[in-house]
Amino acid sequence: MKTTVYIDGMHCKNCMAKVEKSLSTVEGVQSAKVNLDKGFAVLKTKDPVNHDVILDTIHTLDYEVKEIK
C-alpha cells in the first residue's frame, strides 16, 4: 500500500534525510522516500497507517503537512 504525504518547508537534502528517517520509524511504515523537488514523501506500508501519527511525526520536525493521499 502507498500513502503520499505532501509536505511544506523542506528545502535541502538534510531536510529530505530527516523526514525519511523519521517517517521510517513510524509503526507500519516499511519505507519512506522523499521527492524534494515536488515536496512529497511516499510511504510504503502493508496496512493503512494512522494519519494522525504521520501528522505528529512531521510536525515534530517543524514542517507542515499540506495533504495526505
Short mmCIF file of N, CA, C and O in Angstrom, two decimals, residues 3-69:
data_model
loop_
_atom_site.label_atom_id
_atom_site.label_comp_id
_atom_site.label_asym_id
_atom_site.label_seq_id
_atom_site.Cartn_x
_atom_site.Cartn_y
_atom_site.Cartn_z
N THR A 3 1.08 5.55 0.52
CA THR A 3 0.49 6.78 1.02
C THR A 3 1.41 7.91 0.61
O THR A 3 2.62 7.84 0.82
N THR A 4 0.84 8.97 0.03
CA THR A 4 1.62 10.13 -0.36
C THR A 4 1.32 11.26 0.61
O THR A 4 0.17 11.59 0.86
N VAL A 5 2.40 11.84 1.16
CA VAL A 5 2.29 12.92 2.13
C VAL A 5 2.93 14.16 1.52
O VAL A 5 4.14 14.17 1.27
N TYR A 6 2.13 15.19 1.27
CA TYR A 6 2.64 16.45 0.72
C TYR A 6 3.09 17.33 1.89
O TYR A 6 2.30 17.61 2.79
N ILE A 7 4.36 17.75 1.85
CA ILE A 7 4.99 18.42 2.98
C ILE A 7 5.52 19.78 2.54
O ILE A 7 6.20 19.90 1.53
N ASP A 8 5.23 20.80 3.35
CA ASP A 8 5.70 22.15 3.08
C ASP A 8 6.87 22.47 4.01
O ASP A 8 6.82 22.16 5.20
N GLY A 9 7.92 23.08 3.46
CA GLY A 9 9.03 23.55 4.28
C GLY A 9 10.34 22.83 4.08
O GLY A 9 11.35 23.24 4.67
N MET A 10 10.37 21.78 3.28
CA MET A 10 11.63 21.07 3.02
C MET A 10 12.40 21.83 1.94
O MET A 10 11.83 22.18 0.91
N HIS A 11 13.70 22.09 2.21
CA HIS A 11 14.48 22.91 1.27
C HIS A 11 15.78 22.28 0.80
O HIS A 11 16.38 22.76 -0.16
N CYS A 12 16.26 21.25 1.50
CA CYS A 12 17.59 20.73 1.17
C CYS A 12 17.65 19.22 1.41
O CYS A 12 16.70 18.62 1.90
N LYS A 13 18.79 18.65 1.08
CA LYS A 13 18.96 17.20 1.26
C LYS A 13 18.94 16.80 2.73
O LYS A 13 18.51 15.69 3.06
N ASN A 14 19.37 17.68 3.62
CA ASN A 14 19.29 17.37 5.05
C ASN A 14 17.83 17.27 5.50
O ASN A 14 17.49 16.40 6.30
N CYS A 15 16.99 18.17 4.98
CA CYS A 15 15.56 18.10 5.27
C CYS A 15 14.99 16.77 4.80
O CYS A 15 14.25 16.10 5.51
N MET A 16 15.34 16.41 3.59
CA MET A 16 14.87 15.17 2.98
C MET A 16 15.28 13.97 3.83
O MET A 16 14.44 13.12 4.15
N ALA A 17 16.52 13.92 4.23
CA ALA A 17 17.03 12.80 5.03
C ALA A 17 16.34 12.73 6.39
O ALA A 17 15.99 11.64 6.87
N LYS A 18 16.13 13.89 7.01
CA LYS A 18 15.49 13.94 8.32
C LYS A 18 14.05 13.42 8.24
O LYS A 18 13.61 12.63 9.09
N VAL A 19 13.32 13.82 7.21
CA VAL A 19 11.93 13.38 7.04
C VAL A 19 11.88 11.88 6.74
O VAL A 19 11.08 11.15 7.32
N GLU A 20 12.73 11.41 5.83
CA GLU A 20 12.75 9.98 5.50
C GLU A 20 13.06 9.14 6.74
O GLU A 20 12.39 8.13 6.99
N LYS A 21 14.04 9.56 7.50
CA LYS A 21 14.43 8.80 8.69
C LYS A 21 13.30 8.75 9.71
O LYS A 21 12.98 7.69 10.26
N SER A 22 12.66 9.90 9.96
CA SER A 22 11.59 9.95 10.94
C SER A 22 10.36 9.16 10.51
O SER A 22 9.77 8.44 11.31
N LEU A 23 9.97 9.31 9.25
CA LEU A 23 8.80 8.56 8.78
C LEU A 23 9.06 7.06 8.74
O LEU A 23 8.14 6.27 8.93
N SER A 24 10.30 6.68 8.53
CA SER A 24 10.64 5.25 8.51
C SER A 24 10.48 4.59 9.88
O SER A 24 10.35 3.37 9.97
N THR A 25 10.48 5.40 10.94
CA THR A 25 10.33 4.85 12.30
C THR A 25 8.88 4.69 12.71
O THR A 25 8.60 4.11 13.76
N VAL A 26 7.95 5.23 11.92
CA VAL A 26 6.52 5.12 12.24
C VAL A 26 6.11 3.65 12.12
O VAL A 26 6.43 2.98 11.13
N GLU A 27 5.40 3.18 13.14
CA GLU A 27 4.98 1.78 13.14
C GLU A 27 4.14 1.47 11.90
O GLU A 27 3.20 2.21 11.57
N GLY A 28 4.52 0.42 11.19
CA GLY A 28 3.79 0.00 10.00
C GLY A 28 4.39 0.50 8.70
O GLY A 28 4.05 0.01 7.63
N VAL A 29 5.30 1.48 8.77
CA VAL A 29 5.93 2.01 7.56
C VAL A 29 7.11 1.12 7.21
O VAL A 29 8.02 0.93 8.00
N GLN A 30 7.07 0.56 6.01
CA GLN A 30 8.16 -0.29 5.53
C GLN A 30 9.27 0.53 4.90
O GLN A 30 10.44 0.18 5.00
N SER A 31 8.90 1.63 4.21
CA SER A 31 9.89 2.54 3.63
C SER A 31 9.26 3.91 3.42
O SER A 31 8.05 4.03 3.29
N ALA A 32 10.13 4.92 3.42
CA ALA A 32 9.71 6.30 3.17
C ALA A 32 10.71 6.92 2.21
O ALA A 32 11.92 6.87 2.46
N LYS A 33 10.23 7.49 1.13
CA LYS A 33 11.08 8.11 0.12
C LYS A 33 10.55 9.50 -0.18
O LYS A 33 9.39 9.65 -0.55
N VAL A 34 11.41 10.52 0.00
CA VAL A 34 11.02 11.90 -0.23
C VAL A 34 11.44 12.35 -1.62
O VAL A 34 12.56 12.09 -2.06
N ASN A 35 10.53 13.04 -2.30
CA ASN A 35 10.84 13.73 -3.55
C ASN A 35 10.94 15.21 -3.17
O ASN A 35 9.92 15.89 -3.01
N LEU A 36 12.17 15.69 -3.00
CA LEU A 36 12.39 17.05 -2.53
C LEU A 36 11.89 18.09 -3.52
O LEU A 36 11.28 19.09 -3.12
N ASP A 37 12.11 17.87 -4.80
CA ASP A 37 11.69 18.83 -5.82
C ASP A 37 10.18 19.05 -5.84
O ASP A 37 9.71 20.16 -6.07
N LYS A 38 9.43 17.99 -5.62
CA LYS A 38 7.96 18.08 -5.69
C LYS A 38 7.32 18.23 -4.31
O LYS A 38 6.12 18.43 -4.22
N GLY A 39 8.11 18.08 -3.24
CA GLY A 39 7.60 18.31 -1.90
C GLY A 39 6.68 17.26 -1.34
O GLY A 39 5.70 17.58 -0.67
N PHE A 40 7.00 16.00 -1.60
CA PHE A 40 6.18 14.95 -1.01
C PHE A 40 7.01 13.74 -0.62
O PHE A 40 8.14 13.59 -1.04
N ALA A 41 6.41 12.92 0.22
CA ALA A 41 7.02 11.65 0.63
C ALA A 41 6.05 10.54 0.28
O ALA A 41 4.83 10.69 0.42
N VAL A 42 6.58 9.43 -0.19
CA VAL A 42 5.77 8.24 -0.46
C VAL A 42 6.12 7.19 0.59
O VAL A 42 7.29 6.82 0.75
N LEU A 43 5.11 6.75 1.30
CA LEU A 43 5.28 5.72 2.32
C LEU A 43 4.76 4.41 1.79
O LEU A 43 3.66 4.35 1.25
N LYS A 44 5.55 3.37 1.92
CA LYS A 44 5.09 2.02 1.58
C LYS A 44 4.78 1.30 2.88
O LYS A 44 5.60 1.27 3.80
N THR A 45 3.56 0.76 2.94
CA THR A 45 3.10 0.07 4.13
C THR A 45 2.35 -1.19 3.74
O THR A 45 1.85 -1.31 2.62
N LYS A 46 2.28 -2.12 4.68
CA LYS A 46 1.49 -3.32 4.44
C LYS A 46 0.02 -3.02 4.70
O LYS A 46 -0.85 -3.48 3.97
N ASP A 47 -0.25 -2.23 5.74
CA ASP A 47 -1.61 -1.86 6.13
C ASP A 47 -1.71 -0.33 6.20
O ASP A 47 -0.68 0.35 6.26
N PRO A 48 -2.93 0.21 6.21
CA PRO A 48 -3.07 1.67 6.34
C PRO A 48 -2.42 2.17 7.63
O PRO A 48 -2.46 1.50 8.66
N VAL A 49 -1.82 3.35 7.55
CA VAL A 49 -1.17 3.96 8.71
C VAL A 49 -2.06 5.12 9.19
O VAL A 49 -2.62 5.86 8.38
N ASN A 50 -2.16 5.27 10.49
CA ASN A 50 -2.94 6.33 11.09
C ASN A 50 -2.39 7.69 10.65
O ASN A 50 -1.23 8.00 10.89
N HIS A 51 -3.22 8.51 10.02
CA HIS A 51 -2.78 9.81 9.52
C HIS A 51 -2.36 10.75 10.64
O HIS A 51 -1.48 11.59 10.44
N ASP A 52 -2.97 10.62 11.81
CA ASP A 52 -2.58 11.48 12.94
C ASP A 52 -1.13 11.23 13.36
O ASP A 52 -0.42 12.16 13.73
N VAL A 53 -0.69 9.98 13.27
CA VAL A 53 0.70 9.66 13.61
C VAL A 53 1.64 10.30 12.60
O VAL A 53 2.69 10.84 12.96
N ILE A 54 1.27 10.26 11.35
CA ILE A 54 2.09 10.88 10.29
C ILE A 54 2.15 12.39 10.52
O ILE A 54 3.23 12.99 10.47
N LEU A 55 1.00 13.01 10.78
CA LEU A 55 0.96 14.45 11.04
C LEU A 55 1.85 14.82 12.23
O LEU A 55 2.62 15.78 12.15
N ASP A 56 1.74 14.08 13.32
CA ASP A 56 2.55 14.36 14.51
C ASP A 56 4.04 14.22 14.22
O ASP A 56 4.84 15.04 14.67
N THR A 57 4.40 13.21 13.45
CA THR A 57 5.81 12.98 13.12
C THR A 57 6.37 14.15 12.31
O THR A 57 7.45 14.65 12.61
N ILE A 58 5.63 14.61 11.33
CA ILE A 58 6.08 15.73 10.50
C ILE A 58 6.11 17.03 11.31
O ILE A 58 7.06 17.81 11.19
N HIS A 59 5.11 17.25 12.15
CA HIS A 59 5.07 18.48 12.94
C HIS A 59 6.22 18.56 13.95
O HIS A 59 6.71 19.66 14.21
N THR A 60 6.63 17.43 14.49
CA THR A 60 7.76 17.46 15.43
C THR A 60 9.05 17.87 14.73
O THR A 60 10.00 18.31 15.39
N LEU A 61 9.09 17.76 13.41
CA LEU A 61 10.27 18.17 12.63
C LEU A 61 10.14 19.63 12.17
O LEU A 61 11.02 20.13 11.47
N ASP A 62 9.06 20.30 12.56
CA ASP A 62 8.79 21.70 12.19
C ASP A 62 8.47 21.89 10.71
O ASP A 62 8.81 22.92 10.12
N TYR A 63 7.82 20.90 10.11
CA TYR A 63 7.31 21.02 8.75
C TYR A 63 5.79 20.94 8.82
O TYR A 63 5.23 20.49 9.82
N GLU A 64 5.14 21.35 7.76
CA GLU A 64 3.68 21.31 7.69
C GLU A 64 3.23 20.29 6.65
O GLU A 64 3.79 20.23 5.56
N VAL A 65 2.22 19.53 6.99
CA VAL A 65 1.60 18.59 6.04
C VAL A 65 0.49 19.34 5.32
O VAL A 65 -0.40 19.90 5.95
N LYS A 66 0.59 19.35 3.99
CA LYS A 66 -0.45 20.01 3.19
C LYS A 66 -1.58 19.05 2.88
O LYS A 66 -2.73 19.45 2.84
N GLU A 67 -1.24 17.78 2.63
CA GLU A 67 -2.26 16.81 2.25
C GLU A 67 -1.69 15.41 2.40
O GLU A 67 -0.50 15.19 2.20
N ILE A 68 -2.57 14.47 2.71
CA ILE A 68 -2.20 13.05 2.75
C ILE A 68 -3.17 12.31 1.84
O ILE A 68 -4.38 12.43 1.99
N LYS A 69 -2.61 11.56 0.90
CA LYS A 69 -3.45 10.78 -0.04
C LYS A 69 -3.10 9.32 0.08
O LYS A 69 -1.99 8.94 0.17
#
